[in-house]
Structure formats: C-alpha cells, structure tokens
XYZ file of C-alpha atoms in Angstrom:
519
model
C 122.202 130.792 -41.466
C 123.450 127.685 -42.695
C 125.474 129.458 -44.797
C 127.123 131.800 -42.182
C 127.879 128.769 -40.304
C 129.957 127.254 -42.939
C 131.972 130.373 -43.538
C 132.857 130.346 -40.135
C 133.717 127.149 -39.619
C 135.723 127.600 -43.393
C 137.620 130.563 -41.944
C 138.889 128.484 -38.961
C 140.894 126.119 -41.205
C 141.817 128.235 -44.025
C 143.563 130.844 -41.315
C 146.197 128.713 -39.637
C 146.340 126.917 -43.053
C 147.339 129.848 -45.435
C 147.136 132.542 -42.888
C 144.946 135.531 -42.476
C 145.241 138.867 -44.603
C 147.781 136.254 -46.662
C 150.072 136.769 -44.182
C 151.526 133.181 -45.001
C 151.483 134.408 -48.599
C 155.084 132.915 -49.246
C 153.888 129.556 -48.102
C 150.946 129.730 -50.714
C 153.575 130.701 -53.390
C 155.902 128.214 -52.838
C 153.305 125.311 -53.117
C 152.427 123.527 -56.217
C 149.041 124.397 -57.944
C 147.746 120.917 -57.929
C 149.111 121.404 -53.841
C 147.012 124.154 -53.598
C 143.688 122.937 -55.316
C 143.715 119.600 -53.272
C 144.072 121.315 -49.954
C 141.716 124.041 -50.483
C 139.324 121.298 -51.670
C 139.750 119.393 -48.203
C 139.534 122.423 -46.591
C 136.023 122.954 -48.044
C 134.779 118.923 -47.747
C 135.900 119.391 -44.094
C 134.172 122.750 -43.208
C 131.142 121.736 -44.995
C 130.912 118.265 -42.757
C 131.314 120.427 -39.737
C 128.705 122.935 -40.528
C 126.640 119.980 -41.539
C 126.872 118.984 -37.980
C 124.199 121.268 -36.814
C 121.247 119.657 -35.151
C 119.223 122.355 -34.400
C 115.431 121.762 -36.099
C 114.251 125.082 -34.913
C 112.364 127.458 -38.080
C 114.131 130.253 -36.376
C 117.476 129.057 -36.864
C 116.801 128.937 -40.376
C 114.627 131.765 -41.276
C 113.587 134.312 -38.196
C 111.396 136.157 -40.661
C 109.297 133.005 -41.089
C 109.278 131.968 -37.359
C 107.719 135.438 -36.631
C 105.466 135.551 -39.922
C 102.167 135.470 -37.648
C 103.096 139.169 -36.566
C 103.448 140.557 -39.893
C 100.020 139.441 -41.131
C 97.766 141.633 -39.028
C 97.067 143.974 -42.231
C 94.472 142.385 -44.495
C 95.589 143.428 -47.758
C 98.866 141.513 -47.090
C 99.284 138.297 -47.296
C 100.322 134.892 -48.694
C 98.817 132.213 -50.192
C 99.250 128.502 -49.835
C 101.637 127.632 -52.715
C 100.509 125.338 -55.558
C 96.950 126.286 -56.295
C 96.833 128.159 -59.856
C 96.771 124.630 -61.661
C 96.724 126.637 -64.717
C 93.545 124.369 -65.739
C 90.896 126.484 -65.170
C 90.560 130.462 -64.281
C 91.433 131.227 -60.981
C 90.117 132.414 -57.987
C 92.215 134.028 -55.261
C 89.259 134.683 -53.156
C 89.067 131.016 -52.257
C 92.831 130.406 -51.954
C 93.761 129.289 -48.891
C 96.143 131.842 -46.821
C 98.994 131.181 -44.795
C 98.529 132.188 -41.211
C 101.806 131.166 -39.632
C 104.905 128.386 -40.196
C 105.503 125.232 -38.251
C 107.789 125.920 -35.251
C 109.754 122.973 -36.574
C 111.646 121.676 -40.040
C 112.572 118.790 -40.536
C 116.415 118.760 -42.440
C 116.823 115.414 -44.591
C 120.229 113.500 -44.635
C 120.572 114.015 -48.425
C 123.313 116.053 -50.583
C 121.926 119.315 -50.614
C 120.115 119.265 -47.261
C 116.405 120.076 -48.318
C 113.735 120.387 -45.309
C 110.520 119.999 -45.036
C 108.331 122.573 -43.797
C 105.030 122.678 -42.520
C 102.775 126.063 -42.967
C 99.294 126.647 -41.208
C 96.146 127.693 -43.676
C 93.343 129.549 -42.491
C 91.354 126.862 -43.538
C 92.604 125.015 -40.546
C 94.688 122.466 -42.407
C 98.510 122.106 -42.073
C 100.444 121.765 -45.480
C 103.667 120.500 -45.756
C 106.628 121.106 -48.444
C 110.113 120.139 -48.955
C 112.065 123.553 -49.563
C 115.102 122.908 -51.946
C 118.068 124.987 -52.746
C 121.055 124.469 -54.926
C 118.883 123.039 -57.677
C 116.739 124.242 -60.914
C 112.900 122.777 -60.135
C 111.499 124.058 -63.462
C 112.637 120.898 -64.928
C 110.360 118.943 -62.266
C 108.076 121.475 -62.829
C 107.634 120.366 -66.218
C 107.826 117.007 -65.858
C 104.974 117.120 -63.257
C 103.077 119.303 -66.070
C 103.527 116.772 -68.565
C 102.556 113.701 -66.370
C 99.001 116.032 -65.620
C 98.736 116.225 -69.828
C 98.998 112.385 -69.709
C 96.318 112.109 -67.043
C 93.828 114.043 -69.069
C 94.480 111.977 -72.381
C 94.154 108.692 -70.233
C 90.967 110.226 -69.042
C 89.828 110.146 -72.260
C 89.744 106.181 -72.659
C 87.316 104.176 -71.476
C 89.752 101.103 -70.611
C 91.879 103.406 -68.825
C 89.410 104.886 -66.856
C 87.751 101.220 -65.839
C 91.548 99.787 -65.210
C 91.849 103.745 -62.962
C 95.412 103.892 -64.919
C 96.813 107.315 -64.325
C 100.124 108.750 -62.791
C 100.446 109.949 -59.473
C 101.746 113.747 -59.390
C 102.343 116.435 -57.150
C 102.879 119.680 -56.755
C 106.687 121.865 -58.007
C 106.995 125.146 -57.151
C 110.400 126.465 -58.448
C 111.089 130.449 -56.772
C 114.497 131.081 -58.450
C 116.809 128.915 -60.918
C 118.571 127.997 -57.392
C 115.457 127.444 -54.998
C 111.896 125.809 -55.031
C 109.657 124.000 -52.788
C 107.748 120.965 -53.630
C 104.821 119.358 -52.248
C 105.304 116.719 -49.645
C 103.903 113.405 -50.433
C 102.201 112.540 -46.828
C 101.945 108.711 -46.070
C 104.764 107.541 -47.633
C 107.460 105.959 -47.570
C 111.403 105.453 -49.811
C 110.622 101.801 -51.296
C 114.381 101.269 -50.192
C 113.494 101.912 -46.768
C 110.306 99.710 -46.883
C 112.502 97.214 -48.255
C 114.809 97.202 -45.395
C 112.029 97.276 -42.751
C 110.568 94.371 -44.196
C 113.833 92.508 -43.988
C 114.334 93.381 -39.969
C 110.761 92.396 -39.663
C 111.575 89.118 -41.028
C 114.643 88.356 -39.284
C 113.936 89.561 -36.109
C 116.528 91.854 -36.690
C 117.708 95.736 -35.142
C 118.284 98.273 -37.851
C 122.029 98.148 -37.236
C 122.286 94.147 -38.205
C 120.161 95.248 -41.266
C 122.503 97.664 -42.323
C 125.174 94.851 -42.227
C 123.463 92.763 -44.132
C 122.641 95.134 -46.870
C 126.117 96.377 -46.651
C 127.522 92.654 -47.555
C 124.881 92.003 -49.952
C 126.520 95.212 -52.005
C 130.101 93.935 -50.787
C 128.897 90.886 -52.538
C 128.383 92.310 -55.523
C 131.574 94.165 -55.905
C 133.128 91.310 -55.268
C 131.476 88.920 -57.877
C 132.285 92.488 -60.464
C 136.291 92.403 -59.178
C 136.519 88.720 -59.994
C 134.965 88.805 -63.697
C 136.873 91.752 -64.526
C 140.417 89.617 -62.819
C 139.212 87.102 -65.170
C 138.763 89.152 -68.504
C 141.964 91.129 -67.055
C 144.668 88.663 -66.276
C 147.159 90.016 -63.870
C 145.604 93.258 -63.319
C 144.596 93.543 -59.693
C 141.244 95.447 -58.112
C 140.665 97.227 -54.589
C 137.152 96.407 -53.468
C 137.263 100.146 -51.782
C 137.549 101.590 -54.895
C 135.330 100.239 -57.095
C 134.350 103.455 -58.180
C 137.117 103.957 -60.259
C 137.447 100.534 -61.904
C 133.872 100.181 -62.347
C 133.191 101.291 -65.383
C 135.293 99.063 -66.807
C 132.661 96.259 -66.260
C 130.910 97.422 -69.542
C 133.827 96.571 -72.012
C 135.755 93.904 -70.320
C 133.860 91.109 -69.019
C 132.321 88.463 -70.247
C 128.217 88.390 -70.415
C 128.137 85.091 -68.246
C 129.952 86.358 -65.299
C 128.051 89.764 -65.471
C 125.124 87.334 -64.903
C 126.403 85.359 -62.837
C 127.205 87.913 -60.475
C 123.999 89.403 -60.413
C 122.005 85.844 -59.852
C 124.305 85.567 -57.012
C 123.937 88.528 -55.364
C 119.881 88.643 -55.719
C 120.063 85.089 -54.039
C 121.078 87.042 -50.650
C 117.919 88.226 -50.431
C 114.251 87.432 -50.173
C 112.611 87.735 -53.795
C 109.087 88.490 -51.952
C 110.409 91.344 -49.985
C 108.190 93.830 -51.897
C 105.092 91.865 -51.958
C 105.227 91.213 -48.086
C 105.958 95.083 -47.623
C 102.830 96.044 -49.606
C 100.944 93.217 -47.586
C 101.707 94.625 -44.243
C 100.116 97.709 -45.312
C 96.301 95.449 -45.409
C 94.017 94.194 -42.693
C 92.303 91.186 -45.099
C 93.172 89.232 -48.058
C 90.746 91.274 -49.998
C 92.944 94.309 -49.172
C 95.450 92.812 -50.088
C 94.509 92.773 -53.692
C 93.223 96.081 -54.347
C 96.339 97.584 -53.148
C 98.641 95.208 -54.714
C 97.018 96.038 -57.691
C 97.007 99.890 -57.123
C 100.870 99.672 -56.859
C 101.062 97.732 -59.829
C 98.527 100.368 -62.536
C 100.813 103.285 -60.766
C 103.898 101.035 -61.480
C 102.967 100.644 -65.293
C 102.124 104.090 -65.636
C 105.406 105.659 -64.259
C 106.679 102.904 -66.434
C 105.649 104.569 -69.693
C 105.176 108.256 -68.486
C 108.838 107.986 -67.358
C 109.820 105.864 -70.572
C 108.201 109.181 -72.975
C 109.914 111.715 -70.846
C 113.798 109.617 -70.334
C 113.779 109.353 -66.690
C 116.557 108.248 -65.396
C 118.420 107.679 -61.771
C 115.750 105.016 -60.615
C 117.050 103.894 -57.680
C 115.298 102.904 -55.054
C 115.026 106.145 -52.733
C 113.378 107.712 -55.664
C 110.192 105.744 -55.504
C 108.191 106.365 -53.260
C 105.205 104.209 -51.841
C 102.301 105.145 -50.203
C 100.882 103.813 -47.349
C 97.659 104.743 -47.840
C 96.588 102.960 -50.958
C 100.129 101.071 -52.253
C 100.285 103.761 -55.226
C 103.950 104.477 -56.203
C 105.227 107.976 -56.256
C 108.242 108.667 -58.244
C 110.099 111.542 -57.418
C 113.772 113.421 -58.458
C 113.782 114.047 -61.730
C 117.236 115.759 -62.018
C 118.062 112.996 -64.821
C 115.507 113.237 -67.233
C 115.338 113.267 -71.280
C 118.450 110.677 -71.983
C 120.667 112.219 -69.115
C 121.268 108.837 -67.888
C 122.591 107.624 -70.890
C 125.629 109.813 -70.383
C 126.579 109.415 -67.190
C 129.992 108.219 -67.101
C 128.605 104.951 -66.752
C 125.689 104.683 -68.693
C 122.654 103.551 -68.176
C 121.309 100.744 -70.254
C 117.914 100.138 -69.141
C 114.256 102.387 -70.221
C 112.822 101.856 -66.514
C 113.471 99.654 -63.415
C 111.854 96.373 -63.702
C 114.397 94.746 -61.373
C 113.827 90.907 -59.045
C 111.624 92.675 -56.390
C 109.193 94.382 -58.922
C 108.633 91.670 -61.727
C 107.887 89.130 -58.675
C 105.175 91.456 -57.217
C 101.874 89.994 -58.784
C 102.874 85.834 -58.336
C 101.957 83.548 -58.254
C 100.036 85.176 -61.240
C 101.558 86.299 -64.249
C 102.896 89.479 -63.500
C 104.354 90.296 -66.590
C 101.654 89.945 -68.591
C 99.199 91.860 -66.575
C 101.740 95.291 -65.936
C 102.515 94.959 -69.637
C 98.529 94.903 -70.240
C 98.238 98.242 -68.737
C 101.368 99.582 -70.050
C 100.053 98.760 -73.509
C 96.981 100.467 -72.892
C 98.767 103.496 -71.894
C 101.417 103.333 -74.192
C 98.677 103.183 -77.198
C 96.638 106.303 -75.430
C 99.397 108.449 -75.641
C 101.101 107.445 -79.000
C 97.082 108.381 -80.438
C 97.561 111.966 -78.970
C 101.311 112.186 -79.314
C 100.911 115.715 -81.059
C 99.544 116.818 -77.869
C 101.785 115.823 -75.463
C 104.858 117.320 -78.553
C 103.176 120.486 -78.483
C 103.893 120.765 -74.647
C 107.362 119.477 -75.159
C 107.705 123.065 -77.200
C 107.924 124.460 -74.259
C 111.828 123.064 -73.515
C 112.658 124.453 -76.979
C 111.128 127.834 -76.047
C 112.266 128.368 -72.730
C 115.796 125.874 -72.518
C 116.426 124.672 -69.219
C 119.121 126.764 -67.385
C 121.561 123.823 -67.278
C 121.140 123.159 -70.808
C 121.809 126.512 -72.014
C 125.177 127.010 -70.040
C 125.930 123.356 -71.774
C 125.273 124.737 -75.514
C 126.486 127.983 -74.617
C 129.968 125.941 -72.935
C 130.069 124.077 -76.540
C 129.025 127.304 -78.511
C 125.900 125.557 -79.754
C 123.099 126.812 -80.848
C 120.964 127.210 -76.746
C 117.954 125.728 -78.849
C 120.075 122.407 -80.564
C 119.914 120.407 -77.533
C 115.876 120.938 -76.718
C 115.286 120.456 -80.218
C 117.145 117.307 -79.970
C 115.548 115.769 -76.893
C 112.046 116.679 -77.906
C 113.068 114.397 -81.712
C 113.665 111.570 -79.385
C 110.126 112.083 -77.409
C 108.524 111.794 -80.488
C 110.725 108.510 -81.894
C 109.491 106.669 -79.015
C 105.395 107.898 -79.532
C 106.239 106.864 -83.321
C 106.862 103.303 -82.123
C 110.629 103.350 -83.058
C 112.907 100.279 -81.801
C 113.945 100.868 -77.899
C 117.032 99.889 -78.443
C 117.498 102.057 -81.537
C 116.335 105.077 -79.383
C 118.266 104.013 -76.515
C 121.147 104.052 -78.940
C 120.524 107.381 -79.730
C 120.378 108.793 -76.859
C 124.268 107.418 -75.766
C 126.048 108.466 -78.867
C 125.807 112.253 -77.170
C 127.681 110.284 -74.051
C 131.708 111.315 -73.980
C 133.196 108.120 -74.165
C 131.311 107.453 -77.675
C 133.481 109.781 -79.261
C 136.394 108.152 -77.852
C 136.749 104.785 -79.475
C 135.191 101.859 -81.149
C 135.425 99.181 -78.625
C 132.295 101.298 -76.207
C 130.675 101.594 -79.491
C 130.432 98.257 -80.690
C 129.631 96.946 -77.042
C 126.924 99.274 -75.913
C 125.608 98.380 -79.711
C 125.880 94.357 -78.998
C 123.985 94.608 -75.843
C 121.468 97.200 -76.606
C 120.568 95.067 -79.882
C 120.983 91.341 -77.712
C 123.805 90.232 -79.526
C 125.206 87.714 -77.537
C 124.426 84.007 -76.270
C 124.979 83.107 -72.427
C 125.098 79.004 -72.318
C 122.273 76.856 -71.029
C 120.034 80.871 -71.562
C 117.077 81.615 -74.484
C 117.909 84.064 -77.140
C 116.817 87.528 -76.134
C 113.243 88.890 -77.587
C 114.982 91.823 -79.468
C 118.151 89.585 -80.876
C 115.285 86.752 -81.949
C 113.145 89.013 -83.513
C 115.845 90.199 -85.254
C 114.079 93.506 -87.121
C 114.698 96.600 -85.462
C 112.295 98.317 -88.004
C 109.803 100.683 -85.782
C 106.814 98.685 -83.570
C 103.553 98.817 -85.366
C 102.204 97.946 -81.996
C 102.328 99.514 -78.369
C 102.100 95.967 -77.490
C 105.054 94.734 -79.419
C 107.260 97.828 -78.083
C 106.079 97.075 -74.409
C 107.228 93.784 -75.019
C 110.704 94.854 -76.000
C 110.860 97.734 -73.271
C 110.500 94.579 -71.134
C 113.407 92.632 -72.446
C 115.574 95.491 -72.146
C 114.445 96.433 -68.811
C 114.824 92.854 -67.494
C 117.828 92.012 -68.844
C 120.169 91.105 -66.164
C 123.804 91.343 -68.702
C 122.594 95.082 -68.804
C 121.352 95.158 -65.453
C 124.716 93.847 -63.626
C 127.104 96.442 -66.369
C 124.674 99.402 -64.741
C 125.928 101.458 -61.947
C 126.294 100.201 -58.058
C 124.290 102.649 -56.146
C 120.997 101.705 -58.385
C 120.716 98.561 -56.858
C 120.451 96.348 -60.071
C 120.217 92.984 -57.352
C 117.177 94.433 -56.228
C-alpha cells in the first residue's frame, strides 16, 4: 500500500515535470544529463516525503489479508505458527507451538529510514507477541549475529565464574523471510539509551521535550563548532559552513592537531551532566539496594556486548542502538547492519572497538568502574578465546553461504564471492588469538577506499591507532607506553588495551558526528 501511495504521489510531479506519455519529450532532450539526474532525484526525495506523510496506523491499510486473518483460520489443518520457536537447539515439536489466531488491529510505524513497524499477533495460548516487520534490508546477517551471541552464551555457561558473575549476552529473536524482508522480535520494556538520556535531562531541568531538543541541538552545534575552528586553525584561510559539516568533516582526521581534537571534545562533554546515565538507571529502582543489582546488571550486559560485539566487529554504536531495559537495567544492543570491520570503511572511519564514551565509563562511581567492567570482560574474553575453534567453526557458515551484500561486492570487483568471508572470518580469529587491537583494527581499514589513495590517511590512522602522539600537560597512552604490539598473552592485557583505544578521546572527537562521541 505504501508503495502504491508513493507511485501516485511520484506520478503527480513527474507529469507536469516531463509530461505524460513523454509528451514533453523535447524538453527532456534538450536538458543536460546531470539536469536530468538531479531533478528526477528531487522528484523522488519529494514524493517519498509526501507518501511518508501517511498517518494512518490501521493493519488494514497495510496488509487487508492480515487484518482479516481470523476468517481464514477456521480449517484446522491450516495454520500459522508464532515465529521464532525452532531454536535449532533441540528437536522440535510443532504440536506445542503456539498458533497465531489473529493480528493486532493496530501497527505501530517507527520514524526511522526504512519505516519498519511493529506488529502485534494473538497466540492461542492467550499471550500477545510483538515484532518489528522490516523491509528493504537483508536480516540473515542479524540472524547470524544473534546465532553467534547464543554460541557465546553456551560457552559462558560452561564457566563457573561466569555463571556466579550471571555474565551472558542478551539476544533475541531474527526472523529474515526474503533477502529484502524479515521480522524481528520486539524487545518489550525498553527503552533507546538516547532517549533515556534525554528524559533524564528534562527531568532534571524541569524542562518540556521541545527545550530539550534545543539543548541537545546546541550541545552538537557546539561541537561542530569547536571541529570548524581546529580545522581554521590547521587550515589557514580556508573557511567552513557549520551547515555543512558533512562535507568538510572528514577532514578532521588528517588536518588537525590532537590537542584541539581534545579540546573540543572536553568542551562539548562539559555541556552536559556526566551522571546522566547513572541517574536514568536509578529512576528505574524503588531502594538503594535496587539500585545496585540493576546497576550492576547493566554493567555484566555492558561488558558482554563489549566483547561479543568486539569478536564479531560491530560497528554503528550510537546511542539509538542500545537499548535498555526497564525491567532489570540489562542493555540490549540491536542493528547490526555494520558488522565484521564495516565501520572501518565508512567514509569516515571508525577508530574505536566498542563505545566506552563519558556517560558509560562514569556509570559504577564513585567505585572503580573500569576495573570492575574490565573484570568481567576479561573473564569473558578468556572463555571464548579457550573455545575459539567453536565459535570459528560457526563463522564457516559466512564463508559457505556469503551474505547477499557481500557477494554483489566481490562479484562488482570480480573477486572470488568467498575472498571477502574468508577474510573477515581471519580477522575473528586474530582477535581470539590475542593479536594487538590496534594491529587488527589496522587491518581491518586498509580494505577502506581512501587507504589506497595516499600516504598522509595512512600514516595518520597508523599514528593514532598505535598512540603515537603527546598532548601537553596528558600521560602517554597504554598502547604507545607499552610500546610492543606483539600479540596479548593475556585476555587481561588485551582488555586493557581495548580500553585505551575505546576511551581515547583524540580518536573519539576524529569519529563521526551522529555517534555522539561527547556522550
């Protein structure tokens, strides 16, 4: 429906534009082609905001087959079953599936790029289940990733310490249906940590969403700002809109100098509370004591997704994809679209294993936070490097069955469709051998574009990634004072350095400006 909606609304403009039947035809051959790509572009940006305008929440507007599904279920040797339950642990039993007996009269349609909604269906077990149906994207590679997190969960299960400290990764379930639309479990009682974040803050100020907003708004005008000054001063004479930052941002990497870059960030995290998370986790308890166990909840889920996500090369960790629950303080990360080193070619790359930004690192003070996350993610990070042929054997599965995006990017490049799995699986198993982060991290930008374009990205990615640099009045970084980037020997001793990378703010404020790096 949606789909009709936007041809329609498409047809309006292109008619009087280019005429219909190409009755303007001479008008279309007289124009430039870069003329005619840029207006048929607009065209499509503007029909697609239009059609985007559509409130209606109704299932029926959407799908009348599933708003009437209750009247094609009469016949008993016809049905469907609750997605998500064949776990593909044990042997099972469709007898004692739950069936679907009808849909939700409502969906819910989220404000994000491709539109997903959540859905709620009605099991004859009396229970409503709800999922988040997604088009216009391959789920197998969340599928997977869900998968592997599960493998992780039963090797942790297998340590004692792990088991006592309850260390384990939150999952849910991924249901892909075609290589262009899945559905994936809804995680109930929760909530962005971004939005938390901002809730917190109104609470705080006695403040309406819309002066939040504002504020949040100048905090990230603040930090453009502080970014168009150090590259002014590195650039002499060259001038920088603040509206476009977009397009001069990724010149931050090779043209400023490490003190601003911190500078900037220091200033920016300044403009906001550094408790914000703490005091959002603590409105979630009715007692002191409460307090604690959940704190510490969110903190063994934190270290875990830490490490799970560090094995795997999650990337895109800003702050709408974590999620945390309200029930117990566990986070949930979700949105894996950017995993195995696809962050580290992005067009601006990202530097960092994991977030371990202001808002996280403060979370357990006045204790020592992090030496208590980098206890568990030790522990963890040990586990799994013990039973790292396990968790490679399931990584097979990539090089078997290639990811549809990956094999129209070997077959674009007239690789071999089984190079690039082979390749990302190698660097899984460098980090479970205890090689260097930053020599992994390294690895994984070299297959980024603007590597093969000069030496100056090269030798600065290389500089920061290894710590070579001093900022005045600031200690030596662990990895530069260590000086060895031979592999870790140690879980401990590559947590350690995870941690340096992850918290260091000259990589931090050189990362992109929608992850939030201030926060």
């Amino acid at each position: 429906r949606e789909a009709t909606d936007f041809a329609k609304v498409l047809w309006k403009i292109i008619v009087p534009k280019f005429g219909q039947g190409g009755s303007r035809d001479t008008k279309i051959a007289d124009m430039k082609l870069n003329t005619f790509i840029r207006q048929s572009k607009l065209a499509v940006a503007t029909a697609a905001g239009k059609a985007r305008k559509v409130k209606s929440s109704d299932l029926a507007y959407f799908s009348p087959w599933l708003a009437d599904f209750e009247k094609f279920t009469s016949n008993e040797q016809e049905y469907l079953e609750i997605p998500g339950q064949y776990s593909g642990e044990e042997q099972p039993q469709p007898e004692r599936h739950v069936r679907i007996v009808s849909f939700g009269a409502k969906v819910l349609v989220l404000a994000s790029k491709q539109r997903p909604k959540r859905l709620i269906v009605h099991g004859n077990d009396e229970r409503d289940y709800a999922f988040l149906v997604k088009g216009g994207e391959d789920l197998r590679l969340d599928q997977r990733i869900q998968q592997l997190f599960r493998v992780m969960n039963q090797i942790l299960r297998t340590n004692p310490q792990c088991m006592e400290r309850d260390l384990y990764l939150r999952t849910y379930d991924v249901i892909p249906m075609t290589e262009q639309v899945g559905i994936c479990q809804w995680v109930a009682n929760s909530v962005p940590i971004r939005e938390a974040l901002c809730k917190e803050w109104c609470r705080r100020e006695n403040a309406t969403e819309d002066k939040q907003k504002k504020h949040f708004s100048d905090v990230q005008g603040n930090y453009i700002k502080g970014a168009k000054r150090a590259l002014q001063r590195a650039k002499k004479g060259k001038q920088y809109s603040e509206d476009k930052a977009a397009q001069w941002w990724i010149e931050l990497l090779e043209n400023t100098k490490d003190e601003d870059i911190l500078k900037m960030v220091e200033q920016t995290e300044s403009m906001l509370p550094e408790e914000l998370l703490c005091s959002a986790i603590r409105r979630l308890c009715d007692s002191p004591e409460a307090y604690i166990l959940v704190r510490s909840r969110f903190a063994k889920s934190y270290a875990a997704f830490n490490i799970g996500g560090y094995i795997l090369g999650i990337g895109d960790r800003h702050l709408m994809n974590y999620l945390l629950s309200t029930s117990d303080g566990a986070i949930v990360g979700i949105d894996f679209g950017y995993s195995f080193g696809q962050g580290a070619v992005l067009r601006i790359p990202e530097l960092v294993p994991f977030r371990m930004t202001r808002q996280f690192s403060s979370l357990l003070r006045p204790l020592d936070s992090d030496g208590l996350i980098k206890q568990d993610m030790t522990l963890i990070l040990q586990e799994l490097r013990a039973h790292r042929d396990v968790l490679l054997s399931v990584l097979e599965v990539f090089v078997q069955e290639p990811l549809l995006e990956w094999q129209m990017e070997m077959t674009k490049k007239g690789d071999d469709t089984k190079w690039l799995p082979k390749k990302k699986v190698r660097v899984a198993k460098m980090k479970l051998e205890g090689v260097h982060p930053s020599v992994v991290m390294l690895k994984d930008i070299e297959q980024n574009a603007r590597w093969r374009k000069g030496m100056k990205f090269q030798n600065t990615v290389r500089r920061l990634l290894y710590g070579k640099y001093s900022v005045p009045g600031r200690e030596e970084r662990l990895r530069s004072a260590k000086g060895n980037f031979a592999p870790c020997e140690k879980a401990s001793d590559q947590v350690e350095l995870l941690v340096d990378l992850a918290t260091d703010k000259v990589l931090l404020g050189r990362m992109w400006i929608g992850w939030s790096p201030y926060i």
